[in-house]
PDB file of C-alpha atoms in Angstrom:
ATOM      1  CA  MET A   1     -49.689  22.058  58.758  1.00 82.00           C
ATOM      2  CA  GLN A   2     -49.669  21.158  55.031  1.00 90.00           C
ATOM      3  CA  GLN A   3     -49.048  17.493  55.801  1.00 92.00           C
ATOM      4  CA  GLN A   4     -52.025  17.451  58.157  1.00 93.00           C
ATOM      5  CA  LEU A   5     -54.183  19.168  55.528  1.00 91.00           C
ATOM      6  CA  PHE A   6     -53.213  16.602  52.898  1.00 95.00           C
ATOM      7  CA  SER A   7     -53.956  13.754  55.319  1.00 93.00           C
ATOM      8  CA  GLN A   8     -57.411  15.206  56.029  1.00 94.00           C
ATOM      9  CA  MET A   9     -58.167  15.558  52.317  1.00 95.00           C
ATOM     10  CA  TYR A  10     -56.819  12.179  51.182  1.00 96.00           C
ATOM     11  CA  GLN A  11     -54.817   9.904  53.466  1.00 95.00           C
ATOM     12  CA  GLN A  12     -51.996   9.812  56.009  1.00 95.00           C
ATOM     13  CA  VAL A  13     -48.464   9.957  54.574  1.00 95.00           C
ATOM     14  CA  SER A  14     -45.184   9.076  56.245  1.00 95.00           C
ATOM     15  CA  PRO A  15     -42.433  11.651  56.840  1.00 95.00           C
ATOM     16  CA  ASP A  16     -40.260   9.721  54.352  1.00 97.00           C
ATOM     17  CA  LEU A  17     -42.917   9.991  51.633  1.00 97.00           C
ATOM     18  CA  TRP A  18     -43.362  13.690  52.438  1.00 97.00           C
ATOM     19  CA  GLN A  19     -39.619  14.252  51.880  1.00 97.00           C
ATOM     20  CA  LYS A  20     -39.708  12.317  48.612  1.00 98.00           C
ATOM     21  CA  ALA A  21     -42.631  14.458  47.418  1.00 98.00           C
ATOM     22  CA  ALA A  22     -40.903  17.715  48.376  1.00 97.00           C
ATOM     23  CA  ALA A  23     -37.893  16.802  46.210  1.00 98.00           C
ATOM     24  CA  ILE A  24     -39.924  16.309  43.007  1.00 98.00           C
ATOM     25  CA  ARG A  25     -39.301  18.696  40.123  1.00 98.00           C
ATOM     26  CA  LEU A  26     -40.849  16.608  37.317  1.00 98.00           C
ATOM     27  CA  LEU A  27     -44.067  14.605  37.301  1.00 98.00           C
ATOM     28  CA  ILE A  28     -44.374  12.007  34.544  1.00 98.00           C
ATOM     29  CA  CYS A  29     -47.792  10.486  33.938  1.00 98.00           C
ATOM     30  CA  ASP A  30     -49.011   7.512  32.009  1.00 97.00           C
ATOM     31  CA  VAL A  31     -52.303   8.337  30.253  1.00 96.00           C
ATOM     32  CA  ASP A  32     -54.665   5.356  29.863  1.00 95.00           C
ATOM     33  CA  GLY A  33     -55.713   4.258  33.338  1.00 96.00           C
ATOM     34  CA  VAL A  34     -54.220   7.374  34.947  1.00 97.00           C
ATOM     35  CA  PHE A  35     -55.650  10.471  33.246  1.00 96.00           C
ATOM     36  CA  SER A  36     -58.517   8.320  31.963  1.00 94.00           C
ATOM     37  CA  ASP A  37     -60.286   5.361  33.507  1.00 94.00           C
ATOM     38  CA  GLY A  38     -58.490   3.050  31.087  1.00 90.00           C
ATOM     39  CA  ARG A  39     -61.480   2.395  28.883  1.00 90.00           C
ATOM     40  CA  ILE A  40     -61.401   3.336  25.209  1.00 86.00           C
ATOM     41  CA  TYR A  41     -64.660   4.132  23.475  1.00 87.00           C
ATOM     42  CA  LEU A  42     -64.784   3.417  19.751  1.00 88.00           C
ATOM     43  CA  GLY A  43     -67.431   4.863  17.443  1.00 87.00           C
ATOM     44  CA  ASN A  44     -68.858   3.116  14.391  1.00 90.00           C
ATOM     45  CA  ASP A  45     -66.397   4.967  12.166  1.00 89.00           C
ATOM     46  CA  GLY A  46     -63.389   4.068  14.331  1.00 84.00           C
ATOM     47  CA  GLU A  47     -63.467   7.345  16.231  1.00 86.00           C
ATOM     48  CA  GLU A  48     -61.705   6.960  19.589  1.00 85.00           C
ATOM     49  CA  LEU A  49     -63.015   8.738  22.681  1.00 87.00           C
ATOM     50  CA  LYS A  50     -61.618   9.068  26.208  1.00 89.00           C
ATOM     51  CA  ALA A  51     -62.867  10.931  29.256  1.00 90.00           C
ATOM     52  CA  PHE A  52     -60.534  13.202  31.242  1.00 93.00           C
ATOM     53  CA  HIS A  53     -61.308  14.609  34.687  1.00 93.00           C
ATOM     54  CA  THR A  54     -61.253  18.411  34.954  1.00 94.00           C
ATOM     55  CA  ARG A  55     -59.774  18.267  38.466  1.00 95.00           C
ATOM     56  CA  ASP A  56     -56.732  16.463  37.098  1.00 97.00           C
ATOM     57  CA  GLY A  57     -56.366  19.285  34.587  1.00 96.00           C
ATOM     58  CA  TYR A  58     -56.466  21.940  37.313  1.00 95.00           C
ATOM     59  CA  GLY A  59     -53.825  20.004  39.250  1.00 97.00           C
ATOM     60  CA  ILE A  60     -51.521  19.888  36.223  1.00 97.00           C
ATOM     61  CA  LYS A  61     -51.903  23.626  35.635  1.00 96.00           C
ATOM     62  CA  ALA A  62     -51.201  24.299  39.323  1.00 96.00           C
ATOM     63  CA  LEU A  63     -48.033  22.174  39.227  1.00 97.00           C
ATOM     64  CA  ARG A  64     -46.754  24.021  36.170  1.00 96.00           C
ATOM     65  CA  GLN A  65     -47.449  27.384  37.829  1.00 95.00           C
ATOM     66  CA  ALA A  66     -45.620  26.185  40.954  1.00 96.00           C
ATOM     67  CA  GLY A  67     -42.529  25.362  38.871  1.00 96.00           C
ATOM     68  CA  ILE A  68     -42.929  21.585  38.663  1.00 97.00           C
ATOM     69  CA  GLU A  69     -42.545  20.267  35.122  1.00 98.00           C
ATOM     70  CA  VAL A  70     -45.032  17.757  33.756  1.00 98.00           C
ATOM     71  CA  ALA A  71     -44.658  15.105  31.055  1.00 98.00           C
ATOM     72  CA  VAL A  72     -46.635  12.164  29.726  1.00 98.00           C
ATOM     73  CA  ILE A  73     -45.184   8.899  28.521  1.00 97.00           C
ATOM     74  CA  THR A  74     -47.707   6.504  27.026  1.00 95.00           C
ATOM     75  CA  GLY A  75     -47.504   3.322  25.017  1.00 93.00           C
ATOM     76  CA  ARG A  76     -50.353   4.253  22.686  1.00 92.00           C
ATOM     77  CA  ARG A  77     -50.690   7.049  20.138  1.00 92.00           C
ATOM     78  CA  SER A  78     -53.788   9.212  20.179  1.00 90.00           C
ATOM     79  CA  ALA A  79     -54.704  12.608  18.780  1.00 91.00           C
ATOM     80  CA  ILE A  80     -57.000  13.027  21.791  1.00 92.00           C
ATOM     81  CA  VAL A  81     -54.033  12.772  24.159  1.00 94.00           C
ATOM     82  CA  GLU A  82     -52.032  15.280  22.116  1.00 95.00           C
ATOM     83  CA  HIS A  83     -54.948  17.721  22.140  1.00 95.00           C
ATOM     84  CA  ARG A  84     -55.661  17.387  25.886  1.00 96.00           C
ATOM     85  CA  MET A  85     -52.038  17.673  26.961  1.00 96.00           C
ATOM     86  CA  LYS A  86     -51.470  20.727  24.777  1.00 96.00           C
ATOM     87  CA  ALA A  87     -54.589  22.321  26.287  1.00 95.00           C
ATOM     88  CA  LEU A  88     -53.014  21.754  29.716  1.00 95.00           C
ATOM     89  CA  THR A  89     -49.687  23.217  28.452  1.00 94.00           C
ATOM     90  CA  VAL A  90     -47.843  19.947  29.089  1.00 97.00           C
ATOM     91  CA  PRO A  91     -44.607  20.499  27.152  1.00 96.00           C
ATOM     92  CA  TYR A  92     -43.282  16.930  27.072  1.00 98.00           C
ATOM     93  CA  ILE A  93     -45.556  14.445  25.297  1.00 97.00           C
ATOM     94  CA  TYR A  94     -44.125  11.022  24.451  1.00 97.00           C
ATOM     95  CA  GLN A  95     -46.576   8.703  22.689  1.00 97.00           C
ATOM     96  CA  GLY A  96     -46.066   5.242  21.204  1.00 95.00           C
ATOM     97  CA  GLN A  97     -43.369   4.405  23.751  1.00 95.00           C
ATOM     98  CA  GLU A  98     -42.978   0.650  24.061  1.00 90.00           C
ATOM     99  CA  ASP A  99     -39.821   1.216  26.121  1.00 92.00           C
ATOM    100  CA  LYS A 100     -40.737   4.042  28.483  1.00 95.00           C
ATOM    101  CA  ASN A 101     -37.217   4.085  29.951  1.00 95.00           C
ATOM    102  CA  THR A 102     -35.856   5.772  26.821  1.00 96.00           C
ATOM    103  CA  ALA A 103     -38.200   8.747  27.208  1.00 96.00           C
ATOM    104  CA  PHE A 104     -37.569   8.798  30.971  1.00 97.00           C
ATOM    105  CA  ALA A 105     -33.803   8.995  30.464  1.00 96.00           C
ATOM    106  CA  GLU A 106     -34.184  11.668  27.783  1.00 96.00           C
ATOM    107  CA  LEU A 107     -36.348  13.822  30.046  1.00 97.00           C
ATOM    108  CA  GLY A 108     -33.976  13.488  32.991  1.00 96.00           C
ATOM    109  CA  GLN A 109     -31.023  14.468  30.841  1.00 97.00           C
ATOM    110  CA  GLN A 110     -32.811  17.319  29.071  1.00 97.00           C
ATOM    111  CA  LEU A 111     -34.050  18.832  32.338  1.00 97.00           C
ATOM    112  CA  GLN A 112     -30.831  17.960  34.201  1.00 98.00           C
ATOM    113  CA  LEU A 113     -32.653  16.081  36.945  1.00 98.00           C
ATOM    114  CA  GLU A 114     -31.649  13.210  39.172  1.00 97.00           C
ATOM    115  CA  ALA A 115     -34.030  10.257  39.425  1.00 96.00           C
ATOM    116  CA  THR A 116     -34.859  11.324  43.006  1.00 97.00           C
ATOM    117  CA  GLN A 117     -36.372  14.527  41.568  1.00 98.00           C
ATOM    118  CA  ILE A 118     -38.786  12.665  39.276  1.00 98.00           C
ATOM    119  CA  ALA A 119     -42.181  11.162  40.108  1.00 98.00           C
ATOM    120  CA  PHE A 120     -44.113   8.763  37.896  1.00 98.00           C
ATOM    121  CA  ILE A 121     -47.769   7.785  38.226  1.00 98.00           C
ATOM    122  CA  GLY A 122     -48.953   4.622  36.517  1.00 98.00           C
ATOM    123  CA  ASP A 123     -51.545   1.892  36.540  1.00 97.00           C
ATOM    124  CA  ASP A 124     -50.143  -1.231  34.871  1.00 97.00           C
ATOM    125  CA  LEU A 125     -47.043  -3.395  34.562  1.00 96.00           C
ATOM    126  CA  ALA A 126     -45.614  -1.509  31.569  1.00 94.00           C
ATOM    127  CA  ASP A 127     -45.198   1.494  33.892  1.00 96.00           C
ATOM    128  CA  TRP A 128     -43.032  -0.403  36.381  1.00 96.00           C
ATOM    129  CA  GLN A 129     -40.009  -0.206  34.061  1.00 93.00           C
ATOM    130  CA  VAL A 130     -39.865   3.548  34.804  1.00 96.00           C
ATOM    131  CA  MET A 131     -41.412   3.631  38.275  1.00 97.00           C
ATOM    132  CA  GLN A 132     -38.672   1.476  39.774  1.00 96.00           C
ATOM    133  CA  HIS A 133     -36.113   4.180  38.921  1.00 96.00           C
ATOM    134  CA  CYS A 134     -38.040   7.221  40.210  1.00 96.00           C
ATOM    135  CA  GLY A 135     -37.708   9.120  43.433  1.00 97.00           C
ATOM    136  CA  LEU A 136     -41.470   8.844  43.875  1.00 98.00           C
ATOM    137  CA  ALA A 137     -43.331   5.916  42.282  1.00 98.00           C
ATOM    138  CA  VAL A 138     -47.111   6.306  42.477  1.00 98.00           C
ATOM    139  CA  ALA A 139     -49.830   3.798  41.604  1.00 98.00           C
ATOM    140  CA  VAL A 140     -53.462   4.792  41.138  1.00 98.00           C
ATOM    141  CA  SER A 141     -55.852   3.079  43.564  1.00 98.00           C
ATOM    142  CA  ASP A 142     -57.096   0.661  40.906  1.00 97.00           C
ATOM    143  CA  ALA A 143     -53.628  -0.157  39.544  1.00 98.00           C
ATOM    144  CA  HIS A 144     -52.392  -3.659  38.857  1.00 97.00           C
ATOM    145  CA  PRO A 145     -51.711  -5.299  42.252  1.00 97.00           C
ATOM    146  CA  TYR A 146     -47.963  -5.565  41.577  1.00 97.00           C
ATOM    147  CA  LEU A 147     -47.674  -1.800  41.151  1.00 96.00           C
ATOM    148  CA  ALA A 148     -49.809  -1.196  44.213  1.00 91.00           C
ATOM    149  CA  LEU A 149     -47.505  -3.414  46.293  1.00 96.00           C
ATOM    150  CA  ASN A 150     -44.281  -1.829  45.052  1.00 97.00           C
ATOM    151  CA  ALA A 151     -45.132   1.865  44.671  1.00 98.00           C
ATOM    152  CA  HIS A 152     -44.064   4.419  47.256  1.00 98.00           C
ATOM    153  CA  TYR A 153     -47.616   5.776  47.303  1.00 98.00           C
ATOM    154  CA  ARG A 154     -51.012   4.495  46.212  1.00 98.00           C
ATOM    155  CA  THR A 155     -53.631   7.150  45.549  1.00 98.00           C
ATOM    156  CA  SER A 156     -57.021   6.976  47.215  1.00 98.00           C
ATOM    157  CA  LYS A 157     -58.585   8.042  43.889  1.00 98.00           C
ATOM    158  CA  ALA A 158     -58.886   5.793  40.845  1.00 97.00           C
ATOM    159  CA  GLY A 159     -57.374   6.526  37.451  1.00 97.00           C
ATOM    160  CA  GLY A 160     -59.569   8.974  35.550  1.00 96.00           C
ATOM    161  CA  PHE A 161     -61.327  10.003  38.746  1.00 97.00           C
ATOM    162  CA  GLY A 162     -58.896  12.460  40.335  1.00 97.00           C
ATOM    163  CA  ALA A 163     -55.776  10.362  40.968  1.00 98.00           C
ATOM    164  CA  VAL A 164     -53.541  12.853  39.135  1.00 98.00           C
ATOM    165  CA  ARG A 165     -55.067  15.707  41.136  1.00 98.00           C
ATOM    166  CA  GLU A 166     -54.412  13.859  44.386  1.00 98.00           C
ATOM    167  CA  LEU A 167     -50.764  13.492  43.448  1.00 98.00           C
ATOM    168  CA  ALA A 168     -50.594  17.140  42.357  1.00 98.00           C
ATOM    169  CA  ASP A 169     -52.017  18.168  45.733  1.00 97.00           C
ATOM    170  CA  LEU A 170     -49.421  16.006  47.491  1.00 98.00           C
ATOM    171  CA  LEU A 171     -46.593  17.676  45.563  1.00 98.00           C
ATOM    172  CA  LEU A 172     -48.017  21.167  46.158  1.00 97.00           C
ATOM    173  CA  CYS A 173     -48.640  20.558  49.868  1.00 96.00           C
ATOM    174  CA  SER A 174     -45.158  19.097  50.389  1.00 96.00           C
ATOM    175  CA  ARG A 175     -43.717  22.380  49.043  1.00 95.00           C
ATOM    176  CA  GLY A 176     -46.089  24.545  51.072  1.00 93.00           C
ATOM    177  CA  LYS A 177     -47.711  25.832  47.866  1.00 92.00           C
ATOM    178  CA  PHE A 178     -51.222  24.375  48.082  1.00 93.00           C
ATOM    179  CA  ALA A 179     -52.857  27.516  49.499  1.00 87.00           C
ATOM    180  CA  GLU A 180     -51.715  29.518  46.465  1.00 87.00           C
ATOM    181  CA  PHE A 181     -54.163  27.567  44.310  1.00 88.00           C
ATOM    182  CA  CYS A 182     -57.209  27.653  46.580  1.00 83.00           C
ATOM    183  CA  GLY A 183     -59.914  29.827  45.110  1.00 67.00           C
ATOM    184  CA  SER A 184     -57.964  31.036  42.098  1.00 49.00           C
ATOM    185  CA  SER A 185     -59.640  30.799  38.711  1.00 46.00           C
ATOM    186  CA  SER A 186     -58.452  28.453  35.991  1.00 41.00           C
TER     187      SER A 186
END
């Protein structure tokens, strides 16, 4: 029932992918190109701006309430990212990570998780270093073609336009928890 619902909302998924999604206990997200559309707006005084989609935020809050941990690992440093992730109660925020594998390994060890219990969503080649080790590797629809070819799942939504929410819905549906978040206030 939940698999059919997800397929109607987004796209058909294989039974193997459904099993991978059901095993996930930690979602790790890249930021630029995943939570945002990848563009960075700079003001005359050097002020940096990014746009975040509210539906992605609701999905993150729903995952946390359903018992799925959430983390971000990003190569850049930004006060905007820190502020947004704290507003979403994301407890694990790794910024300035040139080698994302170090943060990935630290998170797995700290939370005592196997790689098969971790999902990663990314958009560019720097994300592949982690994605290739995850139980569920996800590329946003507008990801670099290499990621799109090698990911377990490619979202129907683009980065910054609901891709994180789509993945959150997949994880919630695969656990039979999606209905718990329909119509509740955030």
